[in-house]
mmCIF file of C-alpha atoms in Angstrom:
data_model
loop_
_atom_site.group_PDB
_atom_site.id
_atom_site.type_symbol
_atom_site.label_atom_id
_atom_site.label_comp_id
_atom_site.label_asym_id
_atom_site.label_seq_id
_atom_site.Cartn_x
_atom_site.Cartn_y
_atom_site.Cartn_z
ATOM 1 C CA UNK A 1 116.294 76.646 47.280
ATOM 2 C CA UNK A 2 116.679 80.410 47.985
ATOM 3 C CA UNK A 3 119.836 81.823 47.023
ATOM 4 C CA UNK A 4 121.702 85.058 48.242
ATOM 5 C CA UNK A 5 121.523 86.581 44.728
ATOM 6 C CA UNK A 6 118.661 88.809 45.435
ATOM 7 C CA UNK A 7 117.964 91.546 47.841
ATOM 8 C CA UNK A 8 119.587 91.690 51.424
ATOM 9 C CA UNK A 9 115.999 90.962 52.817
ATOM 10 C CA UNK A 10 115.840 87.837 50.707
ATOM 11 C CA UNK A 11 119.319 86.554 52.292
ATOM 12 C CA UNK A 12 118.110 87.255 55.359
ATOM 13 C CA UNK A 13 114.825 85.312 54.824
ATOM 14 C CA UNK A 14 116.627 82.394 53.702
ATOM 15 C CA UNK A 15 119.091 82.594 57.004
ATOM 16 C CA UNK A 16 116.722 82.523 59.282
ATOM 17 C CA UNK A 17 114.092 79.974 57.860
ATOM 18 C CA UNK A 18 116.323 77.462 56.680
ATOM 19 C CA UNK A 19 116.357 78.017 52.767
ATOM 20 C CA UNK A 20 119.779 78.811 52.524
ATOM 21 C CA UNK A 21 122.171 75.496 51.700
ATOM 22 C CA UNK A 22 125.277 75.450 54.208
ATOM 23 C CA UNK A 23 128.552 74.139 53.050
ATOM 24 C CA UNK A 24 128.077 70.754 51.365
ATOM 25 C CA UNK A 25 131.525 69.581 50.449
ATOM 26 C CA UNK A 26 134.606 68.203 52.286
ATOM 27 C CA UNK A 27 134.459 67.119 55.907
ATOM 28 C CA UNK A 28 131.699 68.091 58.478
ATOM 29 C CA UNK A 29 132.352 71.837 59.082
ATOM 30 C CA UNK A 30 133.399 73.074 62.497
ATOM 31 C CA UNK A 31 131.243 75.969 62.462
ATOM 32 C CA UNK A 32 127.244 76.522 62.049
ATOM 33 C CA UNK A 33 125.124 79.214 62.311
ATOM 34 C CA UNK A 34 123.827 78.296 65.655
ATOM 35 C CA UNK A 35 127.326 78.438 66.745
ATOM 36 C CA UNK A 36 128.156 81.763 65.522
ATOM 37 C CA UNK A 37 125.262 83.354 66.794
ATOM 38 C CA UNK A 38 125.753 81.951 70.329
ATOM 39 C CA UNK A 39 129.061 83.452 70.451
ATOM 40 C CA UNK A 40 127.730 86.954 69.148
ATOM 41 C CA UNK A 41 124.669 86.785 71.774
ATOM 42 C CA UNK A 42 127.355 86.071 74.737
ATOM 43 C CA UNK A 43 129.226 89.038 73.620
ATOM 44 C CA UNK A 44 126.403 91.377 73.240
ATOM 45 C CA UNK A 45 124.958 90.015 76.856
ATOM 46 C CA UNK A 46 128.078 90.934 78.618
ATOM 47 C CA UNK A 47 129.588 93.854 76.549
ATOM 48 C CA UNK A 48 126.719 95.091 74.737
ATOM 49 C CA UNK A 49 125.834 95.314 70.934
ATOM 50 C CA UNK A 50 128.216 97.642 70.316
ATOM 51 C CA UNK A 51 131.055 95.146 70.937
ATOM 52 C CA UNK A 52 129.596 92.887 68.375
ATOM 53 C CA UNK A 53 131.474 92.625 65.107
ATOM 54 C CA UNK A 54 132.443 89.907 62.600
ATOM 55 C CA UNK A 55 136.282 90.222 63.382
ATOM 56 C CA UNK A 56 135.323 89.973 67.366
ATOM 57 C CA UNK A 57 132.897 86.932 67.016
ATOM 58 C CA UNK A 58 135.607 85.163 64.646
ATOM 59 C CA UNK A 59 138.274 85.982 67.043
ATOM 60 C CA UNK A 60 136.180 84.512 70.057
ATOM 61 C CA UNK A 61 135.497 81.362 67.696
ATOM 62 C CA UNK A 62 139.268 81.040 67.074
ATOM 63 C CA UNK A 63 138.126 81.155 63.443
ATOM 64 C CA UNK A 64 139.182 83.887 60.543
ATOM 65 C CA UNK A 65 136.619 86.213 59.877
ATOM 66 C CA UNK A 66 136.201 85.095 56.205
ATOM 67 C CA UNK A 67 135.022 81.621 57.428
ATOM 68 C CA UNK A 68 132.032 83.276 59.164
ATOM 69 C CA UNK A 69 131.223 84.814 55.576
ATOM 70 C CA UNK A 70 130.428 81.293 54.645
ATOM 71 C CA UNK A 71 127.290 81.355 56.771
ATOM 72 C CA UNK A 72 126.199 85.137 57.252
ATOM 73 C CA UNK A 73 126.823 87.909 54.665
ATOM 74 C CA UNK A 74 127.601 90.377 57.120
ATOM 75 C CA UNK A 75 126.543 92.040 60.505
ATOM 76 C CA UNK A 76 123.122 92.550 59.502
ATOM 77 C CA UNK A 77 122.254 88.916 58.951
ATOM 78 C CA UNK A 78 124.410 88.369 62.281
ATOM 79 C CA UNK A 79 122.022 90.312 64.482
ATOM 80 C CA UNK A 80 118.912 88.813 62.900
ATOM 81 C CA UNK A 81 120.456 85.403 63.761
ATOM 82 C CA UNK A 82 121.458 86.513 67.168
ATOM 83 C CA UNK A 83 117.617 87.998 67.643
ATOM 84 C CA UNK A 84 115.872 84.787 66.837
ATOM 85 C CA UNK A 85 118.323 82.557 68.992
ATOM 86 C CA UNK A 86 117.940 84.983 71.911
ATOM 87 C CA UNK A 87 114.290 85.172 71.872
ATOM 88 C CA UNK A 88 114.173 81.430 72.137
ATOM 89 C CA UNK A 89 110.922 79.120 71.206
ATOM 90 C CA UNK A 90 107.934 80.367 72.770
ATOM 91 C CA UNK A 91 106.074 78.534 75.327
ATOM 92 C CA UNK A 92 102.621 76.034 74.165
ATOM 93 C CA UNK A 93 99.921 78.393 74.713
ATOM 94 C CA UNK A 94 97.905 75.815 76.311
ATOM 95 C CA UNK A 95 100.386 75.575 79.015
ATOM 96 C CA UNK A 96 102.020 78.863 79.167
ATOM 97 C CA UNK A 97 100.128 79.617 82.389
ATOM 98 C CA UNK A 98 100.106 76.115 84.101
ATOM 99 C CA UNK A 99 96.727 75.359 85.246
ATOM 100 C CA UNK A 100 95.280 78.416 84.841
ATOM 101 C CA UNK A 101 92.453 79.034 82.129
ATOM 102 C CA UNK A 102 91.022 81.863 80.160
ATOM 103 C CA UNK A 103 92.746 84.080 78.142
ATOM 104 C CA UNK A 104 93.674 86.699 80.342
ATOM 105 C CA UNK A 105 95.978 84.674 83.143
ATOM 106 C CA UNK A 106 97.606 83.107 79.868
ATOM 107 C CA UNK A 107 98.429 86.605 78.188
ATOM 108 C CA UNK A 108 99.804 87.614 81.537
ATOM 109 C CA UNK A 109 102.116 84.956 81.449
ATOM 110 C CA UNK A 110 103.126 85.601 78.048
ATOM 111 C CA UNK A 111 104.130 89.149 78.998
ATOM 112 C CA UNK A 112 106.037 88.064 81.813
ATOM 113 C CA UNK A 113 107.971 85.502 79.904
ATOM 114 C CA UNK A 114 108.557 87.746 77.123
ATOM 115 C CA UNK A 115 109.632 90.302 79.458
ATOM 116 C CA UNK A 116 112.204 87.909 81.216
ATOM 117 C CA UNK A 117 113.742 86.923 77.881
ATOM 118 C CA UNK A 118 114.361 90.733 77.126
ATOM 119 C CA UNK A 119 115.539 91.361 80.433
ATOM 120 C CA UNK A 120 118.322 88.501 79.963
ATOM 121 C CA UNK A 121 119.461 90.014 76.650
ATOM 122 C CA UNK A 122 119.310 93.998 77.429
ATOM 123 C CA UNK A 123 120.470 94.993 73.631
ATOM 124 C CA UNK A 124 117.259 93.344 72.253
ATOM 125 C CA UNK A 125 115.146 96.632 72.710
ATOM 126 C CA UNK A 126 117.352 98.428 70.265
ATOM 127 C CA UNK A 127 117.830 95.806 67.467
ATOM 128 C CA UNK A 128 114.321 94.982 67.401
ATOM 129 C CA UNK A 129 113.194 98.309 66.079
ATOM 130 C CA UNK A 130 112.168 99.361 62.657
ATOM 131 C CA UNK A 131 111.395 97.486 59.350
ATOM 132 C CA UNK A 132 113.097 94.160 59.028
ATOM 133 C CA UNK A 133 112.757 90.405 58.627
ATOM 134 C CA UNK A 134 111.701 88.472 61.738
ATOM 135 C CA UNK A 135 112.929 84.751 62.039
ATOM 136 C CA UNK A 136 110.541 81.786 63.384
ATOM 137 C CA UNK A 137 110.983 82.127 67.097
ATOM 138 C CA UNK A 138 110.241 85.749 67.123
ATOM 139 C CA UNK A 139 107.179 85.241 64.635
ATOM 140 C CA UNK A 140 105.963 82.294 66.959
ATOM 141 C CA UNK A 141 105.719 84.711 70.143
ATOM 142 C CA UNK A 142 103.089 86.753 68.130
ATOM 143 C CA UNK A 143 101.537 83.288 67.265
ATOM 144 C CA UNK A 144 101.522 82.429 70.785
ATOM 145 C CA UNK A 145 99.785 85.993 71.650
ATOM 146 C CA UNK A 146 96.930 85.013 68.903
ATOM 147 C CA UNK A 147 96.283 81.737 69.722
ATOM 148 C CA UNK A 148 95.726 82.834 73.431
ATOM 149 C CA UNK A 149 93.449 85.751 72.497
ATOM 150 C CA UNK A 150 91.685 84.135 69.829
ATOM 151 C CA UNK A 151 88.574 83.239 72.312
ATOM 152 C CA UNK A 152 88.880 86.415 74.091
ATOM 153 C CA UNK A 153 86.045 88.108 72.256
ATOM 154 C CA UNK A 154 88.266 90.696 70.346
ATOM 155 C CA UNK A 155 88.154 90.930 66.581
ATOM 156 C CA UNK A 156 91.379 89.970 64.934
ATOM 157 C CA UNK A 157 92.416 93.578 64.377
ATOM 158 C CA UNK A 158 91.999 94.395 68.188
ATOM 159 C CA UNK A 159 94.059 90.840 68.928
ATOM 160 C CA UNK A 160 96.892 92.152 66.830
ATOM 161 C CA UNK A 161 96.518 95.734 68.295
ATOM 162 C CA UNK A 162 96.741 94.134 71.964
ATOM 163 C CA UNK A 163 99.631 92.292 71.015
ATOM 164 C CA UNK A 164 101.788 94.869 69.927
ATOM 165 C CA UNK A 165 100.710 97.337 72.840
ATOM 166 C CA UNK A 166 102.009 94.516 75.323
ATOM 167 C CA UNK A 167 105.064 94.089 73.341
ATOM 168 C CA UNK A 168 105.563 98.258 73.361
ATOM 169 C CA UNK A 169 104.658 98.079 77.277
ATOM 170 C CA UNK A 170 107.306 95.452 77.823
ATOM 171 C CA UNK A 171 110.011 97.748 75.754
ATOM 172 C CA UNK A 172 108.818 100.880 77.833
ATOM 173 C CA UNK A 173 108.918 99.284 81.370
ATOM 174 C CA UNK A 174 112.617 97.781 81.103
ATOM 175 C CA UNK A 175 115.104 99.241 83.459
ATOM 176 C CA UNK A 176 116.349 102.389 82.371
ATOM 177 C CA UNK A 177 120.194 101.153 81.595
ATOM 178 C CA UNK A 178 118.875 98.932 79.445
ATOM 179 C CA UNK A 179 115.863 100.430 77.634
ATOM 180 C CA UNK A 180 117.709 103.722 77.091
ATOM 181 C CA UNK A 181 114.637 106.059 78.252
ATOM 182 C CA UNK A 182 113.783 108.343 80.878
ATOM 183 C CA UNK A 183 116.555 107.740 83.071
ATOM 184 C CA UNK A 184 115.018 109.352 86.182
ATOM 185 C CA UNK A 185 116.899 107.144 88.674
ATOM 186 C CA UNK A 186 120.260 108.797 87.411
ATOM 187 C CA UNK A 187 121.713 110.838 90.328
ATOM 188 C CA UNK A 188 122.606 113.396 87.803
ATOM 189 C CA UNK A 189 118.987 113.660 86.749
ATOM 190 C CA UNK A 190 117.642 114.181 90.296
ATOM 191 C CA UNK A 191 120.736 116.764 90.922
ATOM 192 C CA UNK A 192 119.183 118.786 87.684
ATOM 193 C CA UNK A 193 115.749 118.290 88.940
ATOM 194 C CA UNK A 194 116.268 119.698 92.411
ATOM 195 C CA UNK A 195 117.894 122.823 90.566
ATOM 196 C CA UNK A 196 115.298 123.697 88.749
ATOM 197 C CA UNK A 197 112.589 122.516 91.198
ATOM 198 C CA UNK A 198 110.761 125.868 90.433
ATOM 199 C CA UNK A 199 109.996 124.826 86.862
ATOM 200 C CA UNK A 200 109.070 121.209 87.719
ATOM 201 C CA UNK A 201 107.655 121.068 91.081
ATOM 202 C CA UNK A 202 105.609 117.618 90.875
ATOM 203 C CA UNK A 203 108.583 115.662 89.362
ATOM 204 C CA UNK A 204 110.771 117.184 91.894
ATOM 205 C CA UNK A 205 108.323 115.959 94.803
ATOM 206 C CA UNK A 206 108.141 112.675 93.350
ATOM 207 C CA UNK A 207 111.728 112.466 93.123
ATOM 208 C CA UNK A 208 112.141 113.648 96.865
ATOM 209 C CA UNK A 209 109.706 110.995 98.083
ATOM 210 C CA UNK A 210 111.911 108.108 98.245
ATOM 211 C CA UNK A 211 109.105 105.436 97.967
ATOM 212 C CA UNK A 212 108.148 106.724 94.586
ATOM 213 C CA UNK A 213 111.179 106.416 92.179
ATOM 214 C CA UNK A 214 110.805 107.754 88.868
ATOM 215 C CA UNK A 215 111.443 104.945 86.648
ATOM 216 C CA UNK A 216 110.242 103.834 83.356
ATOM 217 C CA UNK A 217 107.167 102.510 85.487
ATOM 218 C CA UNK A 218 105.780 99.576 87.011
ATOM 219 C CA UNK A 219 105.230 96.551 84.578
ATOM 220 C CA UNK A 220 102.658 94.704 86.429
ATOM 221 C CA UNK A 221 100.638 97.736 87.337
ATOM 222 C CA UNK A 222 100.474 98.537 83.632
ATOM 223 C CA UNK A 223 99.720 95.357 82.558
ATOM 224 C CA UNK A 224 96.741 95.220 84.932
ATOM 225 C CA UNK A 225 95.327 98.741 83.621
ATOM 226 C CA UNK A 226 95.635 97.428 80.131
ATOM 227 C CA UNK A 227 94.064 94.406 80.798
ATOM 228 C CA UNK A 228 91.273 95.480 83.019
ATOM 229 C CA UNK A 229 90.381 98.264 80.206
ATOM 230 C CA UNK A 230 90.128 95.391 77.652
ATOM 231 C CA UNK A 231 87.756 93.191 79.952
ATOM 232 C CA UNK A 232 85.595 96.509 80.652
ATOM 233 C CA UNK A 233 85.188 96.666 76.711
ATOM 234 C CA UNK A 234 84.549 93.231 76.407
ATOM 235 C CA UNK A 235 81.775 93.357 79.356
ATOM 236 C CA UNK A 236 80.238 96.499 77.975
ATOM 237 C CA UNK A 237 79.868 94.930 74.427
ATOM 238 C CA UNK A 238 78.084 91.670 76.301
ATOM 239 C CA UNK A 239 75.834 93.955 78.256
#
């Protein structure tokens, strides 16, 4: 058994990977880590991650704040549990694209499914940045990507690099309101561009075009460009 006596990282590992023993004495507990994380995810989905606190989650569950500390040591562990619950279990790499065969349609399906997951929980991009401990569900998504790509002809380093690139592509093509980057669709931003049209003539023209909104980018277009490039690289190697 891994206890919580070590570093904060050790505690999170024990929490996410099932190495921490829950309460064992007395009647069956009414709380569980999953129930706590699910309540926190609901708060974050509806009100944003800033609304999540130990006190708020305890209030929504009709328990005391101290009751939660039997399961999570603090907000950092709570968020770690939220992430792994929100991303969910990944699909089977063999059936992720239905009857389609080959690595490309399956990795395309992986990108779309992961994108849908992140869009359903728009707080995920912000809390998955930086060095941290990942849980089994989140690691499982990378495992699926690598299982799909292992017969692509890419080297192991290239397969991991492509998976990271595709994850970054999902992040940067989330809507401006959730990704928090380049809010080109804001009326205020459009007004600023018009006021400075002489300095940014190309962007001003794009904003005025109407049929080419200045958002973070089209995910399908970027995905096609990335994978077309990979296929060209593989074709050049074969030649």
